[in-house]
Amino acid sequence: MAIHSDWGDWLPEAVAAADPDGLALWYLGCNGFILKAGDGTTLFIDPYLGTGDPPRTVRMIPIPFEPGDVQEADAVLATHEHTDHVHGPSQAPILTETGATFLGPEQSVRKAREEETWTETYGVEPDQYDVVSTGESRAFGDVTVHVEPAFDPDAAEPVSYLIEYDGVTVFHGGDTKPDPALATIGQEYDIDLGILPFGSTGMIPDKTTREPKKTTWYSDETQIIDAAEQLSLDRLLPTHWDMWKGLTADPTALFDHRRSRQAPSRIDIVEIGDRVDLE
């Protein structure tokens, strides 16, 4: 399945031209990000460019770029094995174009190698896959990626990532919900920006029967603030609220929910294509 974007190649061009002083992030919608450090190291986290599985899951936001237009990438990070986090048409061409590493837990790499056959279908080399477990770290240029726990009861093997560069620290929780493990992460690291999923409840066709079924995905207003408190976040960036028809949410509701809470001190609401700079 070829990926087509009405946005053309302006976003990959903007990333390639960027020269951040610290760490720059571009939001790709859903739970996807591009991170570029001052040394030029470029990481993709959970980039998903698919349209879902209509009529069950229907993408509500633009496809911001075509994977073949990516000019530079050192690694593509997967937080877990779900399709909107591991997706061959979205991610494999980035790997073959740039030689980047595909980094993820065993279930995510297995999906890429065995279920979606990225090597045979797209030409991803066997040495581009890197299986990681919680507690491990990897270095890409001057960027360090720490693999941390995540709590996502719908995933087989979820992880989160703590990314450090030149004194800047970013946490990407994948689809995590609140969990005591997050409090441990918050105690160990001084996190400058925390990325957490925010969702809602709606009627979505069942995966098997296709009959409408009351469905809740991701954290609600209280849960995401609970997770932010556990992580002791100064800044929270909510994601995933924009993606699926019938399960979109209003992130401005989070302002009221954080008023009497210890964290976060600030909520950054971004739209697809927006850039955030951290120094």
PDB file of C-alpha atoms in Angstrom:
ATOM      1  CA  MET A   1       0.000   0.000   0.000  1.00  0.00           C
ATOM      2  CA  ALA A   2       1.605   3.247  -1.123  1.00  0.00           C
ATOM      3  CA  ILE A   3       1.400   6.267   1.176  1.00  0.00           C
ATOM      4  CA  HIS A   4       0.182   9.505  -0.393  1.00  0.00           C
ATOM      5  CA  SER A   5       0.351  12.891   1.310  1.00  0.00           C
ATOM      6  CA  ASP A   6      -1.418  16.037   0.126  1.00  0.00           C
ATOM      7  CA  TRP A   7       1.171  18.055   2.065  1.00  0.00           C
ATOM      8  CA  GLY A   8       3.984  17.180  -0.322  1.00  0.00           C
ATOM      9  CA  ASP A   9       7.517  17.119   1.053  1.00  0.00           C
ATOM     10  CA  TRP A  10       7.608  20.389   3.009  1.00  0.00           C
ATOM     11  CA  LEU A  11       7.754  18.709   6.424  1.00  0.00           C
ATOM     12  CA  PRO A  12      10.747  16.406   5.666  1.00  0.00           C
ATOM     13  CA  GLU A  13      12.401  19.411   4.027  1.00  0.00           C
ATOM     14  CA  ALA A  14      11.800  21.516   7.141  1.00  0.00           C
ATOM     15  CA  VAL A  15      13.291  18.831   9.371  1.00  0.00           C
ATOM     16  CA  ALA A  16      16.336  18.445   7.133  1.00  0.00           C
ATOM     17  CA  ALA A  17      16.906  22.215   7.103  1.00  0.00           C
ATOM     18  CA  ALA A  18      16.440  22.664  10.848  1.00  0.00           C
ATOM     19  CA  ASP A  19      19.463  23.435  13.013  1.00  0.00           C
ATOM     20  CA  PRO A  20      18.132  23.427  16.576  1.00  0.00           C
ATOM     21  CA  ASP A  21      20.189  24.700  19.503  1.00  0.00           C
ATOM     22  CA  GLY A  22      18.817  21.935  21.711  1.00  0.00           C
ATOM     23  CA  LEU A  23      16.109  19.490  20.739  1.00  0.00           C
ATOM     24  CA  ALA A  24      13.308  20.154  18.230  1.00  0.00           C
ATOM     25  CA  LEU A  25      10.157  18.038  17.969  1.00  0.00           C
ATOM     26  CA  TRP A  26       7.569  17.913  15.184  1.00  0.00           C
ATOM     27  CA  TYR A  27       4.178  16.404  15.965  1.00  0.00           C
ATOM     28  CA  LEU A  28       2.938  13.964  13.307  1.00  0.00           C
ATOM     29  CA  GLY A  29      -0.525  13.429  14.732  1.00  0.00           C
ATOM     30  CA  CYS A  30      -1.708  10.234  16.428  1.00  0.00           C
ATOM     31  CA  ASN A  31       1.307   9.416  18.663  1.00  0.00           C
ATOM     32  CA  GLY A  32       4.060  10.187  16.152  1.00  0.00           C
ATOM     33  CA  PHE A  33       6.993  12.567  16.460  1.00  0.00           C
ATOM     34  CA  ILE A  34      10.200  13.520  14.742  1.00  0.00           C
ATOM     35  CA  LEU A  35      12.968  14.617  17.108  1.00  0.00           C
ATOM     36  CA  LYS A  36      16.092  16.395  15.883  1.00  0.00           C
ATOM     37  CA  ALA A  37      19.002  17.281  18.135  1.00  0.00           C
ATOM     38  CA  GLY A  38      21.560  20.025  17.801  1.00  0.00           C
ATOM     39  CA  ASP A  39      24.138  17.519  16.562  1.00  0.00           C
ATOM     40  CA  GLY A  40      21.841  16.539  13.671  1.00  0.00           C
ATOM     41  CA  THR A  41      20.693  13.231  15.174  1.00  0.00           C
ATOM     42  CA  THR A  42      17.135  12.562  13.968  1.00  0.00           C
ATOM     43  CA  LEU A  43      14.728  10.094  15.576  1.00  0.00           C
ATOM     44  CA  PHE A  44      11.203   9.094  14.590  1.00  0.00           C
ATOM     45  CA  ILE A  45       8.868   7.787  17.295  1.00  0.00           C
ATOM     46  CA  ASP A  46       5.742   5.845  16.292  1.00  0.00           C
ATOM     47  CA  PRO A  47       5.277   7.536  12.901  1.00  0.00           C
ATOM     48  CA  TYR A  48       1.985   6.315  11.413  1.00  0.00           C
ATOM     49  CA  LEU A  49       0.900   7.427   7.957  1.00  0.00           C
ATOM     50  CA  GLY A  50      -1.946   4.992   7.395  1.00  0.00           C
ATOM     51  CA  THR A  51      -5.657   5.734   7.142  1.00  0.00           C
ATOM     52  CA  GLY A  52      -6.796   3.159   9.704  1.00  0.00           C
ATOM     53  CA  ASP A  53      -9.159   0.301   8.949  1.00  0.00           C
ATOM     54  CA  PRO A  54     -12.346   1.977   7.652  1.00  0.00           C
ATOM     55  CA  PRO A  55     -15.109   1.876   8.673  1.00  0.00           C
ATOM     56  CA  ARG A  56     -13.868   0.630  12.062  1.00  0.00           C
ATOM     57  CA  THR A  57     -11.025   3.103  12.489  1.00  0.00           C
ATOM     58  CA  VAL A  58     -11.025   6.196  10.292  1.00  0.00           C
ATOM     59  CA  ARG A  59      -8.148   8.693  10.222  1.00  0.00           C
ATOM     60  CA  MET A  60      -9.325  12.247  10.947  1.00  0.00           C
ATOM     61  CA  ILE A  61      -6.120  14.200  10.233  1.00  0.00           C
ATOM     62  CA  PRO A  62      -3.888  14.725   7.169  1.00  0.00           C
ATOM     63  CA  ILE A  63      -1.041  12.402   6.221  1.00  0.00           C
ATOM     64  CA  PRO A  64       1.845  14.833   6.753  1.00  0.00           C
ATOM     65  CA  PHE A  65       4.520  13.323   4.499  1.00  0.00           C
ATOM     66  CA  GLU A  66       5.418  10.327   2.366  1.00  0.00           C
ATOM     67  CA  PRO A  67       8.032   8.036   3.941  1.00  0.00           C
ATOM     68  CA  GLY A  68      10.154   7.964   0.795  1.00  0.00           C
ATOM     69  CA  ASP A  69      10.675  11.733   1.123  1.00  0.00           C
ATOM     70  CA  VAL A  70      12.489  11.433   4.455  1.00  0.00           C
ATOM     71  CA  GLN A  71      16.073  12.584   3.962  1.00  0.00           C
ATOM     72  CA  GLU A  72      17.634  11.790   7.312  1.00  0.00           C
ATOM     73  CA  ALA A  73      16.884   9.410  10.153  1.00  0.00           C
ATOM     74  CA  ASP A  74      19.101   7.628  12.641  1.00  0.00           C
ATOM     75  CA  ALA A  75      16.386   5.500  14.221  1.00  0.00           C
ATOM     76  CA  VAL A  76      12.681   4.724  14.150  1.00  0.00           C
ATOM     77  CA  LEU A  77      11.421   3.897  17.643  1.00  0.00           C
ATOM     78  CA  ALA A  78       8.325   1.776  18.289  1.00  0.00           C
ATOM     79  CA  THR A  79       6.617   1.835  21.676  1.00  0.00           C
ATOM     80  CA  HIS A  80       4.498  -1.278  21.046  1.00  0.00           C
ATOM     81  CA  GLU A  81       3.168  -3.555  18.343  1.00  0.00           C
ATOM     82  CA  HIS A  82      -0.198  -1.973  17.456  1.00  0.00           C
ATOM     83  CA  THR A  83      -0.663  -1.014  13.809  1.00  0.00           C
ATOM     84  CA  ASP A  84      -0.631   2.741  14.459  1.00  0.00           C
ATOM     85  CA  HIS A  85       2.814   2.278  16.051  1.00  0.00           C
ATOM     86  CA  VAL A  86       4.350  -0.462  13.877  1.00  0.00           C
ATOM     87  CA  HIS A  87       3.313  -0.141  10.232  1.00  0.00           C
ATOM     88  CA  GLY A  88       5.366  -1.309   7.283  1.00  0.00           C
ATOM     89  CA  PRO A  89       4.117   1.162   4.642  1.00  0.00           C
ATOM     90  CA  SER A  90       4.757   4.069   7.029  1.00  0.00           C
ATOM     91  CA  GLN A  91       8.095   3.051   8.495  1.00  0.00           C
ATOM     92  CA  ALA A  92       9.951   0.527   6.349  1.00  0.00           C
ATOM     93  CA  PRO A  93      10.628   2.977   3.468  1.00  0.00           C
ATOM     94  CA  ILE A  94      12.215   5.373   5.981  1.00  0.00           C
ATOM     95  CA  LEU A  95      14.584   2.584   6.994  1.00  0.00           C
ATOM     96  CA  THR A  96      15.481   1.588   3.449  1.00  0.00           C
ATOM     97  CA  GLU A  97      15.971   5.209   2.321  1.00  0.00           C
ATOM     98  CA  THR A  98      18.157   6.257   5.265  1.00  0.00           C
ATOM     99  CA  GLY A  99      19.694   3.068   6.690  1.00  0.00           C
ATOM    100  CA  ALA A 100      18.177   3.946  10.071  1.00  0.00           C
ATOM    101  CA  THR A 101      17.771   1.473  12.929  1.00  0.00           C
ATOM    102  CA  PHE A 102      14.327   0.105  13.812  1.00  0.00           C
ATOM    103  CA  LEU A 103      14.291  -0.059  17.601  1.00  0.00           C
ATOM    104  CA  GLY A 104      11.550  -1.643  19.653  1.00  0.00           C
ATOM    105  CA  PRO A 105      10.578  -4.402  22.076  1.00  0.00           C
ATOM    106  CA  GLU A 106      10.566  -7.989  20.850  1.00  0.00           C
ATOM    107  CA  GLN A 107       6.865  -8.067  19.918  1.00  0.00           C
ATOM    108  CA  SER A 108       7.233  -4.931  17.792  1.00  0.00           C
ATOM    109  CA  VAL A 109      10.309  -6.175  15.957  1.00  0.00           C
ATOM    110  CA  ARG A 110       8.707  -9.581  15.460  1.00  0.00           C
ATOM    111  CA  LYS A 111       5.684  -7.956  13.854  1.00  0.00           C
ATOM    112  CA  ALA A 112       7.966  -6.043  11.478  1.00  0.00           C
ATOM    113  CA  ARG A 113      10.206  -8.983  10.589  1.00  0.00           C
ATOM    114  CA  GLU A 114       7.788 -11.930  10.597  1.00  0.00           C
ATOM    115  CA  GLU A 115       4.201 -10.708  10.245  1.00  0.00           C
ATOM    116  CA  GLU A 116       4.830  -7.806   7.862  1.00  0.00           C
ATOM    117  CA  THR A 117       8.084  -9.185   6.355  1.00  0.00           C
ATOM    118  CA  TRP A 118       9.824  -5.837   6.063  1.00  0.00           C
ATOM    119  CA  THR A 119      13.051  -7.447   4.863  1.00  0.00           C
ATOM    120  CA  GLU A 120      11.447  -9.357   2.001  1.00  0.00           C
ATOM    121  CA  THR A 121       8.830  -6.730   1.121  1.00  0.00           C
ATOM    122  CA  TYR A 122      10.761  -3.488   1.536  1.00  0.00           C
ATOM    123  CA  GLY A 123      14.431  -4.467   1.660  1.00  0.00           C
ATOM    124  CA  VAL A 124      15.119  -3.606   5.282  1.00  0.00           C
ATOM    125  CA  GLU A 125      18.456  -5.204   6.182  1.00  0.00           C
ATOM    126  CA  PRO A 126      18.533  -7.736   9.060  1.00  0.00           C
ATOM    127  CA  ASP A 127      21.081  -5.666  10.973  1.00  0.00           C
ATOM    128  CA  GLN A 128      18.741  -2.673  11.016  1.00  0.00           C
ATOM    129  CA  TYR A 129      16.483  -4.339  13.612  1.00  0.00           C
ATOM    130  CA  ASP A 130      17.351  -3.762  17.266  1.00  0.00           C
ATOM    131  CA  VAL A 131      15.348  -5.519  19.983  1.00  0.00           C
ATOM    132  CA  VAL A 132      15.376  -3.652  23.292  1.00  0.00           C
ATOM    133  CA  SER A 133      14.016  -4.293  26.769  1.00  0.00           C
ATOM    134  CA  THR A 134      13.206  -2.022  29.682  1.00  0.00           C
ATOM    135  CA  GLY A 135      16.312  -0.905  31.515  1.00  0.00           C
ATOM    136  CA  GLU A 136      18.452  -0.777  28.377  1.00  0.00           C
ATOM    137  CA  SER A 137      19.830   2.312  26.638  1.00  0.00           C
ATOM    138  CA  ARG A 138      21.035   3.135  23.154  1.00  0.00           C
ATOM    139  CA  ALA A 139      23.118   6.047  21.871  1.00  0.00           C
ATOM    140  CA  PHE A 140      22.576   7.787  18.533  1.00  0.00           C
ATOM    141  CA  GLY A 141      25.119  10.546  18.105  1.00  0.00           C
ATOM    142  CA  ASP A 142      24.950  12.604  21.287  1.00  0.00           C
ATOM    143  CA  VAL A 143      21.373  11.477  21.973  1.00  0.00           C
ATOM    144  CA  THR A 144      20.732   8.765  24.559  1.00  0.00           C
ATOM    145  CA  VAL A 145      17.521   6.716  24.441  1.00  0.00           C
ATOM    146  CA  HIS A 146      16.545   4.960  27.670  1.00  0.00           C
ATOM    147  CA  VAL A 147      13.954   2.184  27.409  1.00  0.00           C
ATOM    148  CA  GLU A 148      11.494   2.447  30.299  1.00  0.00           C
ATOM    149  CA  PRO A 149       8.289   0.636  31.356  1.00  0.00           C
ATOM    150  CA  ALA A 150       4.807   1.513  30.146  1.00  0.00           C
ATOM    151  CA  PHE A 151       1.370   0.321  31.214  1.00  0.00           C
ATOM    152  CA  ASP A 152      -0.906  -0.392  28.265  1.00  0.00           C
ATOM    153  CA  PRO A 153      -3.232  -3.332  29.006  1.00  0.00           C
ATOM    154  CA  ASP A 154      -4.195  -3.584  25.318  1.00  0.00           C
ATOM    155  CA  ALA A 155      -0.595  -4.142  24.142  1.00  0.00           C
ATOM    156  CA  ALA A 156       1.483  -7.323  24.412  1.00  0.00           C
ATOM    157  CA  GLU A 157       4.803  -5.631  25.170  1.00  0.00           C
ATOM    158  CA  PRO A 158       4.650  -1.849  25.620  1.00  0.00           C
ATOM    159  CA  VAL A 159       7.613   0.372  26.492  1.00  0.00           C
ATOM    160  CA  SER A 160       8.221   4.072  26.904  1.00  0.00           C
ATOM    161  CA  TYR A 161      11.288   6.090  25.920  1.00  0.00           C
ATOM    162  CA  LEU A 162      13.262   8.670  27.869  1.00  0.00           C
ATOM    163  CA  ILE A 163      15.375  10.714  25.470  1.00  0.00           C
ATOM    164  CA  GLU A 164      18.286  12.857  26.672  1.00  0.00           C
ATOM    165  CA  TYR A 165      20.341  15.400  24.768  1.00  0.00           C
ATOM    166  CA  ASP A 166      22.602  18.138  26.155  1.00  0.00           C
ATOM    167  CA  GLY A 167      20.660  18.488  29.398  1.00  0.00           C
ATOM    168  CA  VAL A 168      17.219  18.254  27.736  1.00  0.00           C
ATOM    169  CA  THR A 169      14.999  15.308  28.665  1.00  0.00           C
ATOM    170  CA  VAL A 170      11.842  14.167  26.857  1.00  0.00           C
ATOM    171  CA  PHE A 171       9.553  11.316  27.904  1.00  0.00           C
ATOM    172  CA  HIS A 172       7.377   9.539  25.321  1.00  0.00           C
ATOM    173  CA  GLY A 173       4.949   7.173  27.007  1.00  0.00           C
ATOM    174  CA  GLY A 174       3.505   5.423  23.979  1.00  0.00           C
ATOM    175  CA  ASP A 175      -0.082   4.522  24.937  1.00  0.00           C
ATOM    176  CA  THR A 176       0.666   4.218  28.645  1.00  0.00           C
ATOM    177  CA  LYS A 177      -1.880   4.790  31.370  1.00  0.00           C
ATOM    178  CA  PRO A 178      -1.018   5.686  34.973  1.00  0.00           C
ATOM    179  CA  ASP A 179       1.148   3.135  36.749  1.00  0.00           C
ATOM    180  CA  PRO A 180       3.514   3.110  39.744  1.00  0.00           C
ATOM    181  CA  ALA A 181       6.396   2.538  37.312  1.00  0.00           C
ATOM    182  CA  LEU A 182       5.866   6.078  36.026  1.00  0.00           C
ATOM    183  CA  ALA A 183       6.491   7.464  39.504  1.00  0.00           C
ATOM    184  CA  THR A 184       9.837   5.665  39.552  1.00  0.00           C
ATOM    185  CA  ILE A 185      10.735   7.268  36.214  1.00  0.00           C
ATOM    186  CA  GLY A 186       9.702  10.663  37.552  1.00  0.00           C
ATOM    187  CA  GLN A 187      11.970  10.227  40.553  1.00  0.00           C
ATOM    188  CA  GLU A 188      14.951   9.157  38.451  1.00  0.00           C
ATOM    189  CA  TYR A 189      14.781  11.855  35.753  1.00  0.00           C
ATOM    190  CA  ASP A 190      14.086  15.578  35.640  1.00  0.00           C
ATOM    191  CA  ILE A 191      11.758  15.534  32.620  1.00  0.00           C
ATOM    192  CA  ASP A 192      11.472  18.738  30.585  1.00  0.00           C
ATOM    193  CA  LEU A 193       8.553  17.549  28.440  1.00  0.00           C
ATOM    194  CA  GLY A 194       6.289  14.539  28.849  1.00  0.00           C
ATOM    195  CA  ILE A 195       4.260  13.133  25.952  1.00  0.00           C
ATOM    196  CA  LEU A 196       1.184  11.159  27.030  1.00  0.00           C
ATOM    197  CA  PRO A 197      -1.904   9.828  25.205  1.00  0.00           C
ATOM    198  CA  PHE A 198      -5.344  11.367  25.744  1.00  0.00           C
ATOM    199  CA  GLY A 199      -8.518   9.740  24.487  1.00  0.00           C
ATOM    200  CA  SER A 200     -12.228   9.313  24.970  1.00  0.00           C
ATOM    201  CA  THR A 201     -15.125   6.860  24.797  1.00  0.00           C
ATOM    202  CA  GLY A 202     -17.259   6.268  21.695  1.00  0.00           C
ATOM    203  CA  MET A 203     -19.106   3.709  19.610  1.00  0.00           C
ATOM    204  CA  ILE A 204     -16.635   1.885  17.363  1.00  0.00           C
ATOM    205  CA  PRO A 205     -17.362  -1.236  15.246  1.00  0.00           C
ATOM    206  CA  ASP A 206     -16.094  -4.396  16.929  1.00  0.00           C
ATOM    207  CA  LYS A 207     -12.965  -5.811  15.298  1.00  0.00           C
ATOM    208  CA  THR A 208     -14.592  -9.233  14.751  1.00  0.00           C
ATOM    209  CA  THR A 209     -18.350  -8.682  14.469  1.00  0.00           C
ATOM    210  CA  ARG A 210     -18.199  -5.096  13.113  1.00  0.00           C
ATOM    211  CA  GLU A 211     -21.167  -4.274  15.345  1.00  0.00           C
ATOM    212  CA  PRO A 212     -20.983  -0.905  17.160  1.00  0.00           C
ATOM    213  CA  LYS A 213     -19.382  -1.341  20.561  1.00  0.00           C
ATOM    214  CA  LYS A 214     -18.760   1.124  23.372  1.00  0.00           C
ATOM    215  CA  THR A 215     -15.005   1.622  23.268  1.00  0.00           C
ATOM    216  CA  THR A 216     -12.559   3.565  25.416  1.00  0.00           C
ATOM    217  CA  TRP A 217      -9.057   4.198  24.136  1.00  0.00           C
ATOM    218  CA  TYR A 218      -6.170   5.881  25.939  1.00  0.00           C
ATOM    219  CA  SER A 219      -6.321   7.847  29.174  1.00  0.00           C
ATOM    220  CA  ASP A 220      -9.273  10.039  30.079  1.00  0.00           C
ATOM    221  CA  GLU A 221      -8.910  13.513  31.628  1.00  0.00           C
ATOM    222  CA  THR A 222      -8.217  12.224  35.116  1.00  0.00           C
ATOM    223  CA  GLN A 223      -5.897   9.401  34.094  1.00  0.00           C
ATOM    224  CA  ILE A 224      -3.589  11.552  31.959  1.00  0.00           C
ATOM    225  CA  ILE A 225      -3.193  14.067  34.799  1.00  0.00           C
ATOM    226  CA  ASP A 226      -2.568  11.173  37.197  1.00  0.00           C
ATOM    227  CA  ALA A 227       0.221   9.976  34.900  1.00  0.00           C
ATOM    228  CA  ALA A 228       1.639  13.492  34.635  1.00  0.00           C
ATOM    229  CA  GLU A 229       1.707  13.725  38.430  1.00  0.00           C
ATOM    230  CA  GLN A 230       3.463  10.374  38.713  1.00  0.00           C
ATOM    231  CA  LEU A 231       6.122  11.607  36.295  1.00  0.00           C
ATOM    232  CA  SER A 232       6.357  14.984  38.099  1.00  0.00           C
ATOM    233  CA  LEU A 233       5.986  16.754  34.762  1.00  0.00           C
ATOM    234  CA  ASP A 234       6.499  20.465  34.372  1.00  0.00           C
ATOM    235  CA  ARG A 235       5.168  20.327  30.799  1.00  0.00           C
ATOM    236  CA  LEU A 236       2.625  17.884  29.392  1.00  0.00           C
ATOM    237  CA  LEU A 237       2.014  17.417  25.674  1.00  0.00           C
ATOM    238  CA  PRO A 238      -1.137  15.331  25.066  1.00  0.00           C
ATOM    239  CA  THR A 239      -1.343  13.175  21.931  1.00  0.00           C
ATOM    240  CA  HIS A 240      -3.681  10.745  20.155  1.00  0.00           C
ATOM    241  CA  TRP A 241      -6.764  12.898  20.823  1.00  0.00           C
ATOM    242  CA  ASP A 242      -6.886  13.991  17.167  1.00  0.00           C
ATOM    243  CA  MET A 243      -6.791  10.687  15.346  1.00  0.00           C
ATOM    244  CA  TRP A 244      -9.828   8.388  15.219  1.00  0.00           C
ATOM    245  CA  LYS A 245     -13.363   9.258  14.117  1.00  0.00           C
ATOM    246  CA  GLY A 246     -15.727   8.770  17.059  1.00  0.00           C
ATOM    247  CA  LEU A 247     -12.895   8.874  19.607  1.00  0.00           C
ATOM    248  CA  THR A 248     -11.469  12.349  19.151  1.00  0.00           C
ATOM    249  CA  ALA A 249     -11.215  14.502  22.279  1.00  0.00           C
ATOM    250  CA  ASP A 250     -10.804  18.143  23.287  1.00  0.00           C
ATOM    251  CA  PRO A 251      -7.410  18.619  24.962  1.00  0.00           C
ATOM    252  CA  THR A 252      -8.400  22.057  26.281  1.00  0.00           C
ATOM    253  CA  ALA A 253     -10.495  20.152  28.863  1.00  0.00           C
ATOM    254  CA  LEU A 254      -7.216  19.249  30.540  1.00  0.00           C
ATOM    255  CA  PHE A 255      -6.655  22.834  31.714  1.00  0.00           C
ATOM    256  CA  ASP A 256      -9.476  22.521  34.238  1.00  0.00           C
ATOM    257  CA  HIS A 257      -8.381  19.067  35.331  1.00  0.00           C
ATOM    258  CA  ARG A 258      -4.874  20.204  36.267  1.00  0.00           C
ATOM    259  CA  ARG A 259      -5.884  23.271  38.316  1.00  0.00           C
ATOM    260  CA  SER A 260      -5.721  21.652  41.757  1.00  0.00           C
ATOM    261  CA  ARG A 261      -3.119  19.034  40.907  1.00  0.00           C
ATOM    262  CA  GLN A 262       0.593  19.044  41.685  1.00  0.00           C
ATOM    263  CA  ALA A 263       1.545  18.467  38.039  1.00  0.00           C
ATOM    264  CA  PRO A 264       1.802  19.370  35.263  1.00  0.00           C
ATOM    265  CA  SER A 265       2.633  23.047  35.605  1.00  0.00           C
ATOM    266  CA  ARG A 266       1.979  23.636  31.908  1.00  0.00           C
ATOM    267  CA  ILE A 267       0.077  21.916  29.093  1.00  0.00           C
ATOM    268  CA  ASP A 268       1.286  22.308  25.512  1.00  0.00           C
ATOM    269  CA  ILE A 269      -1.418  21.628  22.919  1.00  0.00           C
ATOM    270  CA  VAL A 270      -0.005  21.134  19.443  1.00  0.00           C
ATOM    271  CA  GLU A 271      -1.526  20.210  16.105  1.00  0.00           C
ATOM    272  CA  ILE A 272      -0.140  17.978  13.396  1.00  0.00           C
ATOM    273  CA  GLY A 273       2.911  19.582  11.770  1.00  0.00           C
ATOM    274  CA  ASP A 274       3.677  21.894  14.718  1.00  0.00           C
ATOM    275  CA  ARG A 275       7.249  22.268  15.993  1.00  0.00           C
ATOM    276  CA  VAL A 276       8.280  22.455  19.658  1.00  0.00           C
ATOM    277  CA  ASP A 277      11.788  23.570  20.692  1.00  0.00           C
ATOM    278  CA  LEU A 278      13.494  22.609  23.940  1.00  0.00           C
ATOM    279  CA  GLU A 279      16.785  24.082  25.148  1.00  0.00           C
TER     280      GLU A 279
END
